[in-house]
XYZ file of C-alpha atoms in Angstrom:
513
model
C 0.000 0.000 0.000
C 1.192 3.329 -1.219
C 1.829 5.972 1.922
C 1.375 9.895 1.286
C 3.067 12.908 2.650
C 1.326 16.143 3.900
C 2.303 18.136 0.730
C 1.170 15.195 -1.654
C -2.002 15.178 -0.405
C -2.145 19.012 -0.221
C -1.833 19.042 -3.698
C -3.598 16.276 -4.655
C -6.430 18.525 -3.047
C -5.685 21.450 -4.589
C -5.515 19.964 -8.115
C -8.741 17.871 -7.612
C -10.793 20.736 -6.262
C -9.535 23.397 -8.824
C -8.734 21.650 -11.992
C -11.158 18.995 -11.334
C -13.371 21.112 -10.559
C -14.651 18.837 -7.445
C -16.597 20.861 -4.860
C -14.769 20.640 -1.737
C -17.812 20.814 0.414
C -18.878 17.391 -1.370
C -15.092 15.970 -0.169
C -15.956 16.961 2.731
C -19.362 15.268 3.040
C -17.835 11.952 1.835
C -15.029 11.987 4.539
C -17.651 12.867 6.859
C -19.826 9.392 5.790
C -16.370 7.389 6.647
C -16.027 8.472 9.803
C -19.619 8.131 11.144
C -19.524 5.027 9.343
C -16.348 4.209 11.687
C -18.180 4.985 14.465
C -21.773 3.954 13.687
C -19.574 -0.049 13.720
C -17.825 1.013 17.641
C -21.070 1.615 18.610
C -23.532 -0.765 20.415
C -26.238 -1.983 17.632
C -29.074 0.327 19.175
C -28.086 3.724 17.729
C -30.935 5.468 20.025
C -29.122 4.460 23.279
C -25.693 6.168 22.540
C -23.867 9.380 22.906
C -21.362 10.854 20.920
C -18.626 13.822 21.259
C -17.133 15.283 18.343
C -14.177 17.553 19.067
C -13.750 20.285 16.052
C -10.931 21.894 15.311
C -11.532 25.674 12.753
C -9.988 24.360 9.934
C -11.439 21.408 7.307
C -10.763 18.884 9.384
C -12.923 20.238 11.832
C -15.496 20.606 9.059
C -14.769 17.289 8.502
C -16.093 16.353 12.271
C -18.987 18.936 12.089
C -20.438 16.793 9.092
C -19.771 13.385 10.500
C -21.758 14.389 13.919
C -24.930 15.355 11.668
C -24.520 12.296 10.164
C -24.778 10.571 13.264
C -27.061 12.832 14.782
C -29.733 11.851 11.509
C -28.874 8.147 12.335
C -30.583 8.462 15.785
C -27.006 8.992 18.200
C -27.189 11.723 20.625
C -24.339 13.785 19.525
C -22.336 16.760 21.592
C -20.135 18.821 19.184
C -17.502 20.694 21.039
C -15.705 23.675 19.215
C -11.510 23.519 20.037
C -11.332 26.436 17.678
C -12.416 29.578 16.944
C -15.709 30.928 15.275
C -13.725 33.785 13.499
C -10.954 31.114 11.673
C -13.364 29.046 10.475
C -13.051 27.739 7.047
C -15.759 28.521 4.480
C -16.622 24.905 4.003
C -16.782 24.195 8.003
C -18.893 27.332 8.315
C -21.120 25.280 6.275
C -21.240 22.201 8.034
C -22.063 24.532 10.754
C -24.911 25.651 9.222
C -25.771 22.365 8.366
C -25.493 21.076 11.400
C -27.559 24.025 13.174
C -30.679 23.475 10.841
C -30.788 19.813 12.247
C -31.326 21.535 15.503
C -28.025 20.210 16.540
C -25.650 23.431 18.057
C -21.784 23.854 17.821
C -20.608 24.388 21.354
C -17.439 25.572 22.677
C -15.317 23.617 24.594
C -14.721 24.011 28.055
C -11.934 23.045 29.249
C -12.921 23.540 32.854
C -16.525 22.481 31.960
C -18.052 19.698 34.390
C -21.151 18.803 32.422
C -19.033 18.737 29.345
C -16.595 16.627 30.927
C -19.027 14.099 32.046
C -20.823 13.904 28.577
C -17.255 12.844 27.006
C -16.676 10.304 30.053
C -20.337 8.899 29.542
C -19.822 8.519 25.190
C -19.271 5.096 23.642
C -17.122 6.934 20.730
C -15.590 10.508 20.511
C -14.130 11.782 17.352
C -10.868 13.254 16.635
C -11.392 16.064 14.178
C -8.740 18.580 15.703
C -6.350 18.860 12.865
C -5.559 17.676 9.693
C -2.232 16.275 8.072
C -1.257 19.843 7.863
C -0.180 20.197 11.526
C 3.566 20.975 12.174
C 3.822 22.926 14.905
C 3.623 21.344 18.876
C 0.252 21.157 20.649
C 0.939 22.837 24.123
C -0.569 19.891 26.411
C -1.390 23.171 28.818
C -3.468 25.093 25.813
C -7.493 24.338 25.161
C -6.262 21.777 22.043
C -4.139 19.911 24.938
C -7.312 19.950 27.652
C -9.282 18.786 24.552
C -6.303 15.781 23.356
C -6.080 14.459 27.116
C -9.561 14.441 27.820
C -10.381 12.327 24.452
C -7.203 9.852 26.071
C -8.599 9.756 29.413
C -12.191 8.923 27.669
C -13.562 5.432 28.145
C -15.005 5.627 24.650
C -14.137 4.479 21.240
C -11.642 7.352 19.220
C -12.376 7.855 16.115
C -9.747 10.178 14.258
C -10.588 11.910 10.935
C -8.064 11.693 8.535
C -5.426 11.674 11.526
C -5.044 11.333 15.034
C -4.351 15.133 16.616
C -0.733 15.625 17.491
C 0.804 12.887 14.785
C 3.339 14.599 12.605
C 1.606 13.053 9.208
C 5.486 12.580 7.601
C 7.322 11.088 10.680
C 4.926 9.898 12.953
C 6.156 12.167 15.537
C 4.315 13.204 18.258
C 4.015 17.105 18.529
C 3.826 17.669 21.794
C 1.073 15.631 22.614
C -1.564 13.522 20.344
C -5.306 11.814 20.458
C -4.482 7.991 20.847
C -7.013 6.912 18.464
C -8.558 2.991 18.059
C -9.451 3.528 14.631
C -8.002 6.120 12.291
C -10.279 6.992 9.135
C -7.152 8.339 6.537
C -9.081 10.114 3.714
C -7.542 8.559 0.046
C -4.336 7.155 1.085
C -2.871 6.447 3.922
C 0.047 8.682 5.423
C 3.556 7.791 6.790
C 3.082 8.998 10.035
C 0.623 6.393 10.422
C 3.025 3.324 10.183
C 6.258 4.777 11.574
C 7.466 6.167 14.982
C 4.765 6.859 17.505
C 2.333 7.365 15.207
C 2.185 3.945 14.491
C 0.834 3.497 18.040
C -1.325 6.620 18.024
C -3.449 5.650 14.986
C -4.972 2.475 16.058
C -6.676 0.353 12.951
C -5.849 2.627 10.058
C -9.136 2.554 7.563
C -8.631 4.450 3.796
C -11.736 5.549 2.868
C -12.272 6.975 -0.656
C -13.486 10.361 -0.854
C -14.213 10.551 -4.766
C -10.083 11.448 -5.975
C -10.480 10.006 -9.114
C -7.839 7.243 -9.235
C -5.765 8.151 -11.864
C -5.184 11.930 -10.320
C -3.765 9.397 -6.965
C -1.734 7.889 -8.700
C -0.128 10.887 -10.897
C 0.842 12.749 -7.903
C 1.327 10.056 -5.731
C 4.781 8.256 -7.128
C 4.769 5.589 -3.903
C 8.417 6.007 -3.064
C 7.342 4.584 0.306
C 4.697 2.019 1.397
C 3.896 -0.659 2.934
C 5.092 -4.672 2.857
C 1.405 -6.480 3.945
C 0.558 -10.215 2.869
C -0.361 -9.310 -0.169
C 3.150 -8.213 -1.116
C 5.125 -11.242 0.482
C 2.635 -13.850 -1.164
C 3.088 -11.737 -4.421
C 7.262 -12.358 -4.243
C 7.631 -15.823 -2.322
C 9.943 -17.881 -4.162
C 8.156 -20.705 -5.720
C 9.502 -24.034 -5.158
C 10.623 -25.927 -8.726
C 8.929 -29.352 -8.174
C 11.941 -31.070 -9.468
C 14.227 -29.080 -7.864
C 17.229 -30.469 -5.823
C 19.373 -28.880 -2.915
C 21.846 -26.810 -5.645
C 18.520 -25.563 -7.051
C 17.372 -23.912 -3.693
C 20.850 -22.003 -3.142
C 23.705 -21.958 -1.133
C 24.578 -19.321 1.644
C 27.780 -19.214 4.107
C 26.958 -18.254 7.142
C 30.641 -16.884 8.745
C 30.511 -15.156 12.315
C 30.340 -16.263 15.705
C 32.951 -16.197 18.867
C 33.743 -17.235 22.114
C 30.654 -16.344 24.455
C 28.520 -15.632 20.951
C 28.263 -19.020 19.645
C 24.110 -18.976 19.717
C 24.353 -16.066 16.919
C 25.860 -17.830 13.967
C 23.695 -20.909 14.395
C 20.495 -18.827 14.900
C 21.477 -17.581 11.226
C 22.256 -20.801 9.932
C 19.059 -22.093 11.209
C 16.714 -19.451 10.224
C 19.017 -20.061 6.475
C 17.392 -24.159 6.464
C 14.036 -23.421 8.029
C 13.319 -20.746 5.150
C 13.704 -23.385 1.775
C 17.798 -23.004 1.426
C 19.212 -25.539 -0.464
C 22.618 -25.789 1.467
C 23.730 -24.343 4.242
C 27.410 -23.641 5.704
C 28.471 -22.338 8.675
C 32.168 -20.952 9.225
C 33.230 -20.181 12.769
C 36.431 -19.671 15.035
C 38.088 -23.206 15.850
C 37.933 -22.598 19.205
C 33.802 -22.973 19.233
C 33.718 -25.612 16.430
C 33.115 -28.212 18.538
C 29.961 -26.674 19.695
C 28.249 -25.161 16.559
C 28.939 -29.054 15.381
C 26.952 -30.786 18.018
C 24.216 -27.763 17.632
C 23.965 -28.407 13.830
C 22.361 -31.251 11.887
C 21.347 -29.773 8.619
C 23.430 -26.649 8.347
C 27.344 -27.536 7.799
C 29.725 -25.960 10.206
C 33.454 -25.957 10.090
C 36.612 -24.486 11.854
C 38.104 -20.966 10.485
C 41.393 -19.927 11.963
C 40.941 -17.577 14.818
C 42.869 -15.522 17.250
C 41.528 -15.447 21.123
C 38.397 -16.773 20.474
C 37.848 -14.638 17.546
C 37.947 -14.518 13.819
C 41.587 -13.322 12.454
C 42.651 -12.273 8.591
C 43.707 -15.695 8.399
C 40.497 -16.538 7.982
C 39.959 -14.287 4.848
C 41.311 -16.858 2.208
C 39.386 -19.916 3.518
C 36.100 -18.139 3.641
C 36.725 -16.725 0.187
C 37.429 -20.293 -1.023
C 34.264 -21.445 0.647
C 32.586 -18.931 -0.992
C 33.528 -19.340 -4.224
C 31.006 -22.563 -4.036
C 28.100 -20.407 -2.889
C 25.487 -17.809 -3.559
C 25.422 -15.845 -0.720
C 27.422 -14.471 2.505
C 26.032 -13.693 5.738
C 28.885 -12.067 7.350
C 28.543 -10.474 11.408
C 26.561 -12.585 13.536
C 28.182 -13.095 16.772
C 31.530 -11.835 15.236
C 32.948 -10.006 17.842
C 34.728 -6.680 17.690
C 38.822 -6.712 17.263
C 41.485 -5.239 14.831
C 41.347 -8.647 13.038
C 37.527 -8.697 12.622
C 37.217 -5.479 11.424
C 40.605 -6.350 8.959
C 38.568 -9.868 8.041
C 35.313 -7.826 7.160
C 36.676 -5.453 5.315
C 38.974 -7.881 2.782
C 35.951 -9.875 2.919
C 33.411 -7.006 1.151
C 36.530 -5.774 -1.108
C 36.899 -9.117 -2.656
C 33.817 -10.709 -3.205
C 31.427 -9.919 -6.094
C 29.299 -12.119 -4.489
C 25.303 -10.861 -2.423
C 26.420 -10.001 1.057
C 24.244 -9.614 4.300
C 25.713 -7.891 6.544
C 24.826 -7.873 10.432
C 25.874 -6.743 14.156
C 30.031 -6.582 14.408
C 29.903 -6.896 10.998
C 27.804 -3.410 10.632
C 30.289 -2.373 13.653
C 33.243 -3.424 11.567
C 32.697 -0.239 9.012
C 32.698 2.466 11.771
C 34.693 4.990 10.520
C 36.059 2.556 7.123
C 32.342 3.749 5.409
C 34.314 3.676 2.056
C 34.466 0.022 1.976
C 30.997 0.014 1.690
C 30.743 2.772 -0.884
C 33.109 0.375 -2.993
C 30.770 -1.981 -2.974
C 28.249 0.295 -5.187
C 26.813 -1.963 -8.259
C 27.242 -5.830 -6.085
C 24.621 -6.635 -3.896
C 24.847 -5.579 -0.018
C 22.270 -5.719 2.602
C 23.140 -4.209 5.780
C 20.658 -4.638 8.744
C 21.634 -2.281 11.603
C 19.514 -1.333 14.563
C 19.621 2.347 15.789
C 22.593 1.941 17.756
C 25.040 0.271 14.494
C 23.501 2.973 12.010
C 24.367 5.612 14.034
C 28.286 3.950 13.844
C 28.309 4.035 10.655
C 26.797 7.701 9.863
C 22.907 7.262 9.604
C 21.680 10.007 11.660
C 18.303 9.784 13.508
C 18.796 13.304 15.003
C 15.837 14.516 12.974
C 13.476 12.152 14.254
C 12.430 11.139 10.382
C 13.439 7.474 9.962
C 12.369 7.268 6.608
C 14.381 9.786 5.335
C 17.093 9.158 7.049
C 17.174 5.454 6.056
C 16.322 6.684 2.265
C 19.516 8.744 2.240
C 21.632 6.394 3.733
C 20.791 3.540 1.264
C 20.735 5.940 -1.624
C 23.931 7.681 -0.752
C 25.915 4.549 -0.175
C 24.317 2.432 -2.934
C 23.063 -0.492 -0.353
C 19.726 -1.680 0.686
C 18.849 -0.804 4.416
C 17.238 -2.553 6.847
C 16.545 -0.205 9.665
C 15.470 -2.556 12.639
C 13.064 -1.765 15.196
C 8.897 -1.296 15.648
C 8.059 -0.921 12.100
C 11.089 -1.673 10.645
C 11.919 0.467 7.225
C 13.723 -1.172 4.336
C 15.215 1.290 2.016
C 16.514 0.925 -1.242
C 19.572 2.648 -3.319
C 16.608 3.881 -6.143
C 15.108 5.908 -2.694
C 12.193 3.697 -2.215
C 11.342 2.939 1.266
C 9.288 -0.141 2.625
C 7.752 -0.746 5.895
C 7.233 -3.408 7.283
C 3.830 -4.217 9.502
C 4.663 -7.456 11.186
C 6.332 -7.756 14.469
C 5.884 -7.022 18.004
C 7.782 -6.596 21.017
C 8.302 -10.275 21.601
C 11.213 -9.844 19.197
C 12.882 -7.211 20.573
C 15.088 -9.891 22.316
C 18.621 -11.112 21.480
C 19.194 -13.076 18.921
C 16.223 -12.227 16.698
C 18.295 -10.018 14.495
C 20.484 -13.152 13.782
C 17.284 -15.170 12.709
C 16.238 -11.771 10.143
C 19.833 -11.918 8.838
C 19.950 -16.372 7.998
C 16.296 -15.268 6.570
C 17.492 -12.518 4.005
C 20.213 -14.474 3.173
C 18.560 -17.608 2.440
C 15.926 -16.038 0.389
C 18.707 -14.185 -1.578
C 20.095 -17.522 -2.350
C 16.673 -18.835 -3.851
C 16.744 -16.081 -6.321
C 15.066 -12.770 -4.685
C 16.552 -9.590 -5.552
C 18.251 -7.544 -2.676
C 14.881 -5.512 -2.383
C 12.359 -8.432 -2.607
C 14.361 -10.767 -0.082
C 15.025 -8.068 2.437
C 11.949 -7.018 2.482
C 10.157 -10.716 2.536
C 12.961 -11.591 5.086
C 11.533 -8.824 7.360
C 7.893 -9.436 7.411
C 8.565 -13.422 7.379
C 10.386 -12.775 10.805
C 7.534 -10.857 12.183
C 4.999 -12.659 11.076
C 6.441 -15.611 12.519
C 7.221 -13.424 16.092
C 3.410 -12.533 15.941
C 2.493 -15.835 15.552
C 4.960 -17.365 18.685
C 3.205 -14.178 20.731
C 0.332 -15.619 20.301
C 1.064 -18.861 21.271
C 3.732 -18.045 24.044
C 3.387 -14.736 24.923
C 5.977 -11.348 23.884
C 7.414 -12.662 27.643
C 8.158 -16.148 26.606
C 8.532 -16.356 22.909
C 12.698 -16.978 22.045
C 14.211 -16.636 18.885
C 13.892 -19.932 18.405
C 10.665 -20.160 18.859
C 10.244 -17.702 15.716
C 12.126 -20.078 13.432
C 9.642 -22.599 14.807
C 6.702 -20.684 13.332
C 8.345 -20.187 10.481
C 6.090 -23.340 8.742
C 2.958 -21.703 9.668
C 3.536 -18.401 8.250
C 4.503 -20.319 4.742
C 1.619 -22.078 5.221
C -0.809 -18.799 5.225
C 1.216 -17.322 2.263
């Protein structure tokens, strides 16, 4: 699913209202019908029984909220309306949803912050609606000011929240929170859906994200709309699954070298390996230091592991020639996982991505390996490599979150350095050298436990090996491994579930695909 920025839609407005020569009133009315739709379903069955708040900001989106409560008003709800705003900075369309509203015998009230019987109305509603402000917000909502009395007192509601078009206080690029925001349970999004609705905290703040077509005609949406970011959803991973050859043999299904792992880190490289034969590799082998051979061997039965040379437990530059010569048999390197950090990892890594042409994912101490050597990676530009940092590792190696906009900041990074990134974390973004972004909507925070990112990395890797592109296997990689987390939440709990336990589901998420 395609995912929209503030200006985007802005002018996708602009163009369909003027050129188009769509009334914006009528836009209005049909955004209105979603979201008293949306909350005609959270209410109980008997309309007649149920109360309503609608908090209105001046602008359209306010208008939008006027309209939707004499919808609801018309289909029998008792509805309070509750101006945030001001009368004089209304927009013309709003002051006609006003009006609208006011010959239904139904009056626009303004809110109270200090207001008892309007506080007890909002505590008594089965759903209050959102329509504060629009995608256009960018500046902070002061949690002191009448919009902040009006955000907390929609949180502190025991009511269904419905948001128009988005919840209050989301930044609708980021999904930053500005200042403070309406944690919806259902977000109506008016045409497309926006970014701030699947990344950051807005991705908590939006609840069950509904598009709902206002009348755009599709062709205009998909003119101004280009979809350098969206989202990776079932449809997608079913769409680029690789198919299984039924006469196919192990050398058909690939071949990826696993090569990490240390003393105290040997559960890292076999977690990779692992993840590598649970996900349809053909062959996989596992290179680690002699000195934990002996115990990746009697961990392994289908993955093949065998003894690199090593210096205190660790990987040297000895190892560089063997692992080249291993790899000169394979399809695909996973390089990092449980490495360790030392002068003679960091030397191994970097020979390692000069000299193969070969598809290289690239994880943990190996991500850690290119602080401040960022060139090796730029001379990789043109072969295939997938690096999969969290927060902490992309900040080593120059991505900078400072700006609190993950998606751009992962888009430049893979577009500067010519790689495809795989920004880990809720939501994780996958971001492409052509400045595409992806992200992801599987997961929870039952993964957010050691060793998961190991099980992500033997994923991409594997799928590379079956024939994905970079793109298509990172981003399959991703939303196999949270599927599969969401599925061992459910059956273990976020508490309980282990890595391990995610490369167990792994049958029943191929099964659903």
């Amino acid at each position: 699913m395609k995912l929209a920025t503030a200006a985007q839609m802005k002018e996708l407005d602009r163009v369909a209202i003027e050129e188009k020569k769509i009334s914006s009133v009528e836009l209005m009315e049909r955004a209105a019908k979603g979201v008293a739709q949306a909350a005609l379903e959270l209410l109980p069955k008997r309309p007649g029984t149920c109360r309503a708040a609608v908090f209105c900001g001046s602008g359209n989106n306010g208008g939008d909220g006027i309209a939707a409560a004499r919808l609801l008003f018309l289909a029998g709800v008792s509805v309070w309306v509750f101006l945030v705003g001001n009368y004089e900075k209304m927009t013309p369309d709003a002051m006609e949803e006003c009006r609208r509203l006011s010959e239904c015998g139904v009056r626009l009230e303004c809110f109270d912050p200090q207001s008892t019987s309007q506080q007890s109305w909002t505590m008594a509603c089965q759903v209050l609606i959102d329509a504060l402000f629009g995608v256009g917000l960018s500046r902070e909502i002061d949690p002191m000011s009448r919009y902040g009395a009006a955000v907390a007192l929609m949180n502190r509601g025991r009511g269904a929240v419905v948001a128009a078009d988005i919840a209050s206080g989301v930044a609708a690029d980021t999904g930053k929170v500005l200042g403070c925001a309406v944690k919806a349970d259902r977000t109506v999004t008016f045409t497309m859906a926006k970014i701030g609705q699947f990344v950051g905290d807005g991705a908590l703040y939006s609840g069950e994200v509904q598009v709902w077509d206002i009348g755009i005609p599709r062709d205009l949406v998909q003119e101004k709309i280009p979809g350098m970011v969206s989202t990776a959803d079932t449809q997608y991973a079913s769409t680029v699954l690789p198919r299984r050859a039924a006469d196919g043999h192990k050398g058909t299904f690939g071949k990826v070298l696993v090569a990490g792992g240390s003393v105290g880190y040997t559960g890292a490289p076999y977690l990779t390996a692992s993840a590598a034969v649970h996900s349809g590799c053909g062959l996989v082998y596992l290179g680690v230091p002699a000195a934990i051979w002996a115990v990746e061997a009697a961990k392994c039965v289908s993955a093949m592991p065998f003894p690199l040379p090593e210096t205190g437990g660790k990987l040297c530059s000895a190892a560089v020639e063997p692992i080249m010569e291993k790899l000169s048999g394979c399809d695909v390197l996973a390089l990092g996982p449980g490495l360790g950090r030392s002068d003679e990892t960091t030397r191994l890594v970097l020979d390692v991505l000069e000299r193969t042409e070969k598809p290289v994912v690239v994880d943990a101490d190996g991500i850690n390996a290119l602080e401040g050597h960022i060139d090796s990676l730029d001379a990789r530009r043109g072969r295939v490599t997938i690096l999969t940092p969290h927060d902490g590792e992309f900040a080593r190696v120059g991505g900078d979150l400072s700006g609190g906009d993950r998606v751009e900041a992962a888009r430049r990074f893979a577009v500067v350095h010519g790689c495809v990134l795989v920004l880990k974390g809720h939501r994780t973004l996958i971001a492409t050298p052509a400045g595409t972004v992806l992200v992801n909507t599987t997961g929870s925070s039952g993964l957010a436990k050691g060793g998961s990112g190991d099980v992500l990395t033997g994923l991409i890797a594997s799928l590379l090996a079956q024939g994905c592109t970079a793109v298509r296997a990172a981003v399959l990689g991703v939303w196999l491994h949270g599927r599969a987390g969401d599925l061992a939440a459910e059956r273990l709990t976020p508490y309980a579930m282990t890595p391990e336990d995610v490369i167990a589901e792994l049958p029943g998420v191929f099964q659903e695909l």
